[in-house]
PDB file of N, CA and C in Angstrom:
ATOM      1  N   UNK A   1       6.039  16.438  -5.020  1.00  0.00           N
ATOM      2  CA  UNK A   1       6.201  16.787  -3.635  1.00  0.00           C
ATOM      3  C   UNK A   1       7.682  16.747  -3.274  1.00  0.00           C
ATOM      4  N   UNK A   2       7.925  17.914  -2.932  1.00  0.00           N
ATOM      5  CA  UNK A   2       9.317  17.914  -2.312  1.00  0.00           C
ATOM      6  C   UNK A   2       9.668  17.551  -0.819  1.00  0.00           C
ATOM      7  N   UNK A   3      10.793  16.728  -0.652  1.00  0.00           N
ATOM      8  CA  UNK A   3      11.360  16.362   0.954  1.00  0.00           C
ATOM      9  C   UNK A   3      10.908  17.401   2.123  1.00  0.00           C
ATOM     10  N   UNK A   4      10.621  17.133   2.930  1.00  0.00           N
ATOM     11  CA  UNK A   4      10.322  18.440   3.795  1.00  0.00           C
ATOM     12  C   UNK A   4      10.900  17.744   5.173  1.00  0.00           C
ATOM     13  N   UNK A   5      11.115  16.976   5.601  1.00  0.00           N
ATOM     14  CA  UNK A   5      11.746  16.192   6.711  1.00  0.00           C
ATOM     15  C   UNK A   5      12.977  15.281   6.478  1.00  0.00           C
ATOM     16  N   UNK A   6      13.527  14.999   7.254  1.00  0.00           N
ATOM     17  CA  UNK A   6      14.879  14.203   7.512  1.00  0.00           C
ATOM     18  C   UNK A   6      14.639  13.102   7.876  1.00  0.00           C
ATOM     19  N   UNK A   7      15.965  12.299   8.216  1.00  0.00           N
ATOM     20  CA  UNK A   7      15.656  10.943   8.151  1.00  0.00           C
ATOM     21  C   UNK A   7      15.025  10.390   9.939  1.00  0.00           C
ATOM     22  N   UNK A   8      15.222  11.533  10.260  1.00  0.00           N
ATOM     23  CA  UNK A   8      14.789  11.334  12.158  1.00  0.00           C
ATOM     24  C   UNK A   8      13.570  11.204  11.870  1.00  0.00           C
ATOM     25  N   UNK A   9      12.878  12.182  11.304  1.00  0.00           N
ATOM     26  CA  UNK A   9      11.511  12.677  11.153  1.00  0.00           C
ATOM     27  C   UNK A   9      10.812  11.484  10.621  1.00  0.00           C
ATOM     28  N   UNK A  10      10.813  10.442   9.293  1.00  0.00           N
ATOM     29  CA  UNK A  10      10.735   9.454   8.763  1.00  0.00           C
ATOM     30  C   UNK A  10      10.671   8.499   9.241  1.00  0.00           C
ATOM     31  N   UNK A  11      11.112   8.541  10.283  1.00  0.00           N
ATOM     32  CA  UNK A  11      11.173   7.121  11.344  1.00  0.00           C
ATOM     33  C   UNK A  11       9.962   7.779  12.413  1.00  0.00           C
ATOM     34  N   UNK A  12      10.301   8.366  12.724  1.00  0.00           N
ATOM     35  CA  UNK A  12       9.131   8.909  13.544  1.00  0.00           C
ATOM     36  C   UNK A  12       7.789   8.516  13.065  1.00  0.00           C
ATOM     37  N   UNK A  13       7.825   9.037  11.672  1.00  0.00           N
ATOM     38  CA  UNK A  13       6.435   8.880  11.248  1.00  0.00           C
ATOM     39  C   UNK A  13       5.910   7.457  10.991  1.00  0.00           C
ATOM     40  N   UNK A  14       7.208   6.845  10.486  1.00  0.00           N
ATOM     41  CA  UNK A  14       6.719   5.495  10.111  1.00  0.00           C
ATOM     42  C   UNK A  14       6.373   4.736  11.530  1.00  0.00           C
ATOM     43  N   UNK A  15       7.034   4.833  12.431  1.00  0.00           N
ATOM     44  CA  UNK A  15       6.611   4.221  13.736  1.00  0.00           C
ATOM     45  C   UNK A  15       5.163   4.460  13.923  1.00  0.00           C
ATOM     46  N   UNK A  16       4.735   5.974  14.034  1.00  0.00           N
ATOM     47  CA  UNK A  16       3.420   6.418  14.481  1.00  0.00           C
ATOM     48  C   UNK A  16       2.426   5.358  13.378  1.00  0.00           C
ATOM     49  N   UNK A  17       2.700   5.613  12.420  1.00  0.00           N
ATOM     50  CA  UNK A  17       1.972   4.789  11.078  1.00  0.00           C
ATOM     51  C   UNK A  17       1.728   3.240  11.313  1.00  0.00           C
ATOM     52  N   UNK A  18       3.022   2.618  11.466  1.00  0.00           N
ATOM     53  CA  UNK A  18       3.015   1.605  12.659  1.00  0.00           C
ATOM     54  C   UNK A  18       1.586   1.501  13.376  1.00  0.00           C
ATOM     55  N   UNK A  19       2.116   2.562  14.403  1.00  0.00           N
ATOM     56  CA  UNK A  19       1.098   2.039  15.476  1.00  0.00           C
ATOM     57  C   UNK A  19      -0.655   2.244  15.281  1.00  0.00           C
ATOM     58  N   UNK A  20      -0.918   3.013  14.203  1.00  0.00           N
ATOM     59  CA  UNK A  20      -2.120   3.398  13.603  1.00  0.00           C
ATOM     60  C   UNK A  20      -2.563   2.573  13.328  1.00  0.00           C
ATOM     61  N   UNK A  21      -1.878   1.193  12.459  1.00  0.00           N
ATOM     62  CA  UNK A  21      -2.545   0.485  11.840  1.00  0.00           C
ATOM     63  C   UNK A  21      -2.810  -0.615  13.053  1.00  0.00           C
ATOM     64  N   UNK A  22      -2.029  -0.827  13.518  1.00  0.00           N
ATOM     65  CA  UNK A  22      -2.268  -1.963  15.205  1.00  0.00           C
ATOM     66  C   UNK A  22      -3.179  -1.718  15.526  1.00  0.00           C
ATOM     67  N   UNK A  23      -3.343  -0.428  15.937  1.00  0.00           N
ATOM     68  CA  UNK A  23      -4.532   0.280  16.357  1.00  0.00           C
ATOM     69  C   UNK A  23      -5.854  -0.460  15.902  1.00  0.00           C
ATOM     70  N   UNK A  24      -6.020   0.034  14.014  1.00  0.00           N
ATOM     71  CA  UNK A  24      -6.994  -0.154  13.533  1.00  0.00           C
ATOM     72  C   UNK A  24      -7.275  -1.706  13.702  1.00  0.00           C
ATOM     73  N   UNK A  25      -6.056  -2.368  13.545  1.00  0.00           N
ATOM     74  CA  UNK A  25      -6.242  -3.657  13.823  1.00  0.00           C
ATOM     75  C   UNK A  25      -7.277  -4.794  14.875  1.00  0.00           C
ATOM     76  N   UNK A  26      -6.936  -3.821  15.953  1.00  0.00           N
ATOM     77  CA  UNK A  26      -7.327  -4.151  17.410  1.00  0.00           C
ATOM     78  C   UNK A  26      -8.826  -4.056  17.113  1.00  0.00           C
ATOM     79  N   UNK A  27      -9.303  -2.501  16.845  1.00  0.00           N
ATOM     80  CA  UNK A  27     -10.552  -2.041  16.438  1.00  0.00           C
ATOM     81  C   UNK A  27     -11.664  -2.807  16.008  1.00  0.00           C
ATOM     82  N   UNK A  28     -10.704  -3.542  14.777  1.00  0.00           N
ATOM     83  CA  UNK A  28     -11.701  -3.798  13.980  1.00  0.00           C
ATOM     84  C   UNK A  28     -13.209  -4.427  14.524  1.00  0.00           C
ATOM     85  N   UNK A  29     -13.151  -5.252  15.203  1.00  0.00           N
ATOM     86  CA  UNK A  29     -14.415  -6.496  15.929  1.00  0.00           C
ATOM     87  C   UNK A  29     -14.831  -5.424  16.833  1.00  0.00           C
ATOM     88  N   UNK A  30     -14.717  -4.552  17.232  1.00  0.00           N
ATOM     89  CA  UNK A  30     -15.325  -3.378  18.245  1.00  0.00           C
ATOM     90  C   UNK A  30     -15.926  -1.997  17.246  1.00  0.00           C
ATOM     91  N   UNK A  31     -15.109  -1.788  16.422  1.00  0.00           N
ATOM     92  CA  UNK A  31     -15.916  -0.428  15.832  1.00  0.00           C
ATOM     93  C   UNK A  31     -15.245  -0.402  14.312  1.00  0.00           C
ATOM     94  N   UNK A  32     -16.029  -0.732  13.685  1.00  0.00           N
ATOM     95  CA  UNK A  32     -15.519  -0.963  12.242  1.00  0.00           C
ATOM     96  C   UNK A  32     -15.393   0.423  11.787  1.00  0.00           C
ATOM     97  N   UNK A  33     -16.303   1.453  11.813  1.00  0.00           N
ATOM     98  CA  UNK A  33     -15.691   2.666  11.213  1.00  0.00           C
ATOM     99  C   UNK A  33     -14.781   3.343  11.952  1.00  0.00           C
ATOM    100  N   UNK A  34     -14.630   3.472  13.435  1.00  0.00           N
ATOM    101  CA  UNK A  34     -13.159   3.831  14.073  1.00  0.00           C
ATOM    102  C   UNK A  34     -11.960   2.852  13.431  1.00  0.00           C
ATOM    103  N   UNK A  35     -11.961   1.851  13.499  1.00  0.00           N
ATOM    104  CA  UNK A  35     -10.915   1.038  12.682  1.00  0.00           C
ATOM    105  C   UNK A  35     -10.617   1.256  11.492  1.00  0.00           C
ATOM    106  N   UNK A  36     -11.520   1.770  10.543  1.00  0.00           N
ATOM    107  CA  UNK A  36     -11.476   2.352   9.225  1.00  0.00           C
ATOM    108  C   UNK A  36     -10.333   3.711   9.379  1.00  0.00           C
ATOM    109  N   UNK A  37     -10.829   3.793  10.306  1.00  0.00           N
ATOM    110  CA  UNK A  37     -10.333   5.659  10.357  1.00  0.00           C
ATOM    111  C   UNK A  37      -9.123   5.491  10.646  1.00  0.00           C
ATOM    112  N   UNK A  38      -8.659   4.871  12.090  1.00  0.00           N
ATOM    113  CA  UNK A  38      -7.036   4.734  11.882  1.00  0.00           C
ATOM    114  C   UNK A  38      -6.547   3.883  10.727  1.00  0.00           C
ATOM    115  N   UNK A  39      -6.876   3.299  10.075  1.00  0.00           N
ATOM    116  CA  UNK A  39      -6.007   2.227   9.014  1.00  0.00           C
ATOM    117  C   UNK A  39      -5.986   3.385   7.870  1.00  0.00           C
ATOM    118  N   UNK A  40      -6.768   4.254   7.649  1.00  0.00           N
ATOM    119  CA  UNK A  40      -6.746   5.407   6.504  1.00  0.00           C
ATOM    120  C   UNK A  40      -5.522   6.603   7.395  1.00  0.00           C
ATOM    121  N   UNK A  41      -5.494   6.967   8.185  1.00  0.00           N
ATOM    122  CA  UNK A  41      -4.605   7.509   8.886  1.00  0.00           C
ATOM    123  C   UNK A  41      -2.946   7.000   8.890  1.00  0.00           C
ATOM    124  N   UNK A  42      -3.169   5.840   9.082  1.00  0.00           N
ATOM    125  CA  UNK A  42      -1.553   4.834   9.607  1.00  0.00           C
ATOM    126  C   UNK A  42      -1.266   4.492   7.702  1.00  0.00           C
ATOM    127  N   UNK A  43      -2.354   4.745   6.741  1.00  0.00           N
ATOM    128  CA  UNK A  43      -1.498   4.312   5.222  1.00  0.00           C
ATOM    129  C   UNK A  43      -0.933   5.150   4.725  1.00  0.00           C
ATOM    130  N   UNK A  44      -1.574   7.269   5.569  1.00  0.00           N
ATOM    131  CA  UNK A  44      -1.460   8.362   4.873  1.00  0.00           C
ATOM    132  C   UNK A  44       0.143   8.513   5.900  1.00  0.00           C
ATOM    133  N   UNK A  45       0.606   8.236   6.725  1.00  0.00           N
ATOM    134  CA  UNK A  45       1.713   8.185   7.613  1.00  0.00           C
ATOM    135  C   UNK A  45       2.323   7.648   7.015  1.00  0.00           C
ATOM    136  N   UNK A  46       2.192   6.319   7.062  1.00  0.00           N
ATOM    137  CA  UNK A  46       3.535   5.388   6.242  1.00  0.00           C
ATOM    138  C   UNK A  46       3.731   5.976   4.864  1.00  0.00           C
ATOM    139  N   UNK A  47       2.646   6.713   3.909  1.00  0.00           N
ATOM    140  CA  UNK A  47       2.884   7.312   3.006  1.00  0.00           C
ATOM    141  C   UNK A  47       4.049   8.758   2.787  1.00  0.00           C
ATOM    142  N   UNK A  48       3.564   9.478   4.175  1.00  0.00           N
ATOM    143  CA  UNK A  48       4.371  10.474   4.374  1.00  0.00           C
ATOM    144  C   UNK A  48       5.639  10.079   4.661  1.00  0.00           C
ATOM    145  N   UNK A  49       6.193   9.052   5.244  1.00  0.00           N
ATOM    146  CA  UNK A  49       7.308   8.500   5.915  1.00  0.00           C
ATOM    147  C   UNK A  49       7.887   8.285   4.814  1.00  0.00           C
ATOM    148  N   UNK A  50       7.569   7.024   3.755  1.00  0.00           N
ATOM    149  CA  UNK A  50       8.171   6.593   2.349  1.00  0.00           C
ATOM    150  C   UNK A  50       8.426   7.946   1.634  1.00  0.00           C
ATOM    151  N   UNK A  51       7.782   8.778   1.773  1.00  0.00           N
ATOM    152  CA  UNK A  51       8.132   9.854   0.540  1.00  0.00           C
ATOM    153  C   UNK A  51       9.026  11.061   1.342  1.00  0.00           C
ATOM    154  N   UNK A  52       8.924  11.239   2.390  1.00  0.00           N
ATOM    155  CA  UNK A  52       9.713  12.160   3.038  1.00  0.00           C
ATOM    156  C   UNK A  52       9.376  13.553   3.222  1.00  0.00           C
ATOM    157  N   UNK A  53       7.762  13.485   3.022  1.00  0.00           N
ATOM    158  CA  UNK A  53       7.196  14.335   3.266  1.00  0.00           C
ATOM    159  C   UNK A  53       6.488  14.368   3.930  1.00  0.00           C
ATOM    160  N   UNK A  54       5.845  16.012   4.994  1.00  0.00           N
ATOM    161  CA  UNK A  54       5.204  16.167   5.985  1.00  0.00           C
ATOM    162  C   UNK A  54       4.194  17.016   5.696  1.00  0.00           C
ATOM    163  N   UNK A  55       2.469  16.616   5.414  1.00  0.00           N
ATOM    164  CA  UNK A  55       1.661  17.503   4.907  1.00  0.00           C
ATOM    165  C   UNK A  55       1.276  18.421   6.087  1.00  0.00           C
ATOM    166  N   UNK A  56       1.715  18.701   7.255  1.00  0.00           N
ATOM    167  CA  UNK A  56       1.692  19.908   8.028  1.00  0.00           C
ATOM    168  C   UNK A  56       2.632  20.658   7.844  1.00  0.00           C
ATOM    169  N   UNK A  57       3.966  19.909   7.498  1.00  0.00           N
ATOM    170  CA  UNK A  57       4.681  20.827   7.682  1.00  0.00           C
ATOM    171  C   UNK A  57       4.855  21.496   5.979  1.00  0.00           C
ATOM    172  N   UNK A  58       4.377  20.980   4.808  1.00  0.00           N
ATOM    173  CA  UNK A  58       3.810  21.994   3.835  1.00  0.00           C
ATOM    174  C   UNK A  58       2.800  23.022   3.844  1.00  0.00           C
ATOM    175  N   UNK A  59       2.384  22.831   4.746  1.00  0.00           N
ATOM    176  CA  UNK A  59       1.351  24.168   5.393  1.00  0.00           C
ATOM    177  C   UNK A  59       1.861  24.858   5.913  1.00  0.00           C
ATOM    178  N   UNK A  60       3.202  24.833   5.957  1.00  0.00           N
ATOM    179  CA  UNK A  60       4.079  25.784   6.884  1.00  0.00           C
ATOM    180  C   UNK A  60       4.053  25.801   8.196  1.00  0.00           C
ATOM    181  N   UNK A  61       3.470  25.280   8.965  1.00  0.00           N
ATOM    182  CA  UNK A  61       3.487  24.878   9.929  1.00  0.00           C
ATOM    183  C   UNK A  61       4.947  24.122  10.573  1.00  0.00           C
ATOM    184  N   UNK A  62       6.050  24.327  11.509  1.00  0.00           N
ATOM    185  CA  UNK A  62       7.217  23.890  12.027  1.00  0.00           C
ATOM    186  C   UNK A  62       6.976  23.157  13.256  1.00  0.00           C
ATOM    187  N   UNK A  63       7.312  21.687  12.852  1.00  0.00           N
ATOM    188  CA  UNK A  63       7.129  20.438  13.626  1.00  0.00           C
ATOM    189  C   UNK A  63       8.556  20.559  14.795  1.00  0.00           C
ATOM    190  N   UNK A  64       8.173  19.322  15.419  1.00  0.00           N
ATOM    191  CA  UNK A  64       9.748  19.109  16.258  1.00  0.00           C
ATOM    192  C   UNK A  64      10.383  18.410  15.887  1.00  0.00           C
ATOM    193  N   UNK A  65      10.098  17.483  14.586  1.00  0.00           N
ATOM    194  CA  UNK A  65      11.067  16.472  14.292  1.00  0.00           C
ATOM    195  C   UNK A  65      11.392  16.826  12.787  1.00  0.00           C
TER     196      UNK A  65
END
């Protein structure tokens, strides 16, 4: 996988990823498979963030960050 974002973009994501997993965190004692869902979401973010890649924006798709 090649870089497809910058270092703005990376922070961005890792924040959002961040907050995914809080999210799921919160969740958990209220809805275990919604909590599932963001913590699989906030690992595929922080994943995109660490590697510097954006799987929308390999779809060609043009983000704002």
């Amino acid at each position: 996988m090649k870089q497809n974002i910058d270092q703005k973009g990376r922070v961005a994501r890792g924040s959002l990823g961040l907050l995914f997993l809080l999210a799921g965190a919160c969740l958990v004692s209220q809805n275990g498979t919604l909590a599932t869902l963001f913590f699989a979401c906030g690992v595929f973010v922080l994943f995109e963030a660490l590697r510097g890649w954006c799987a929308v924006r390999a779809c060609g798709i043009k983000t704002p960050l």
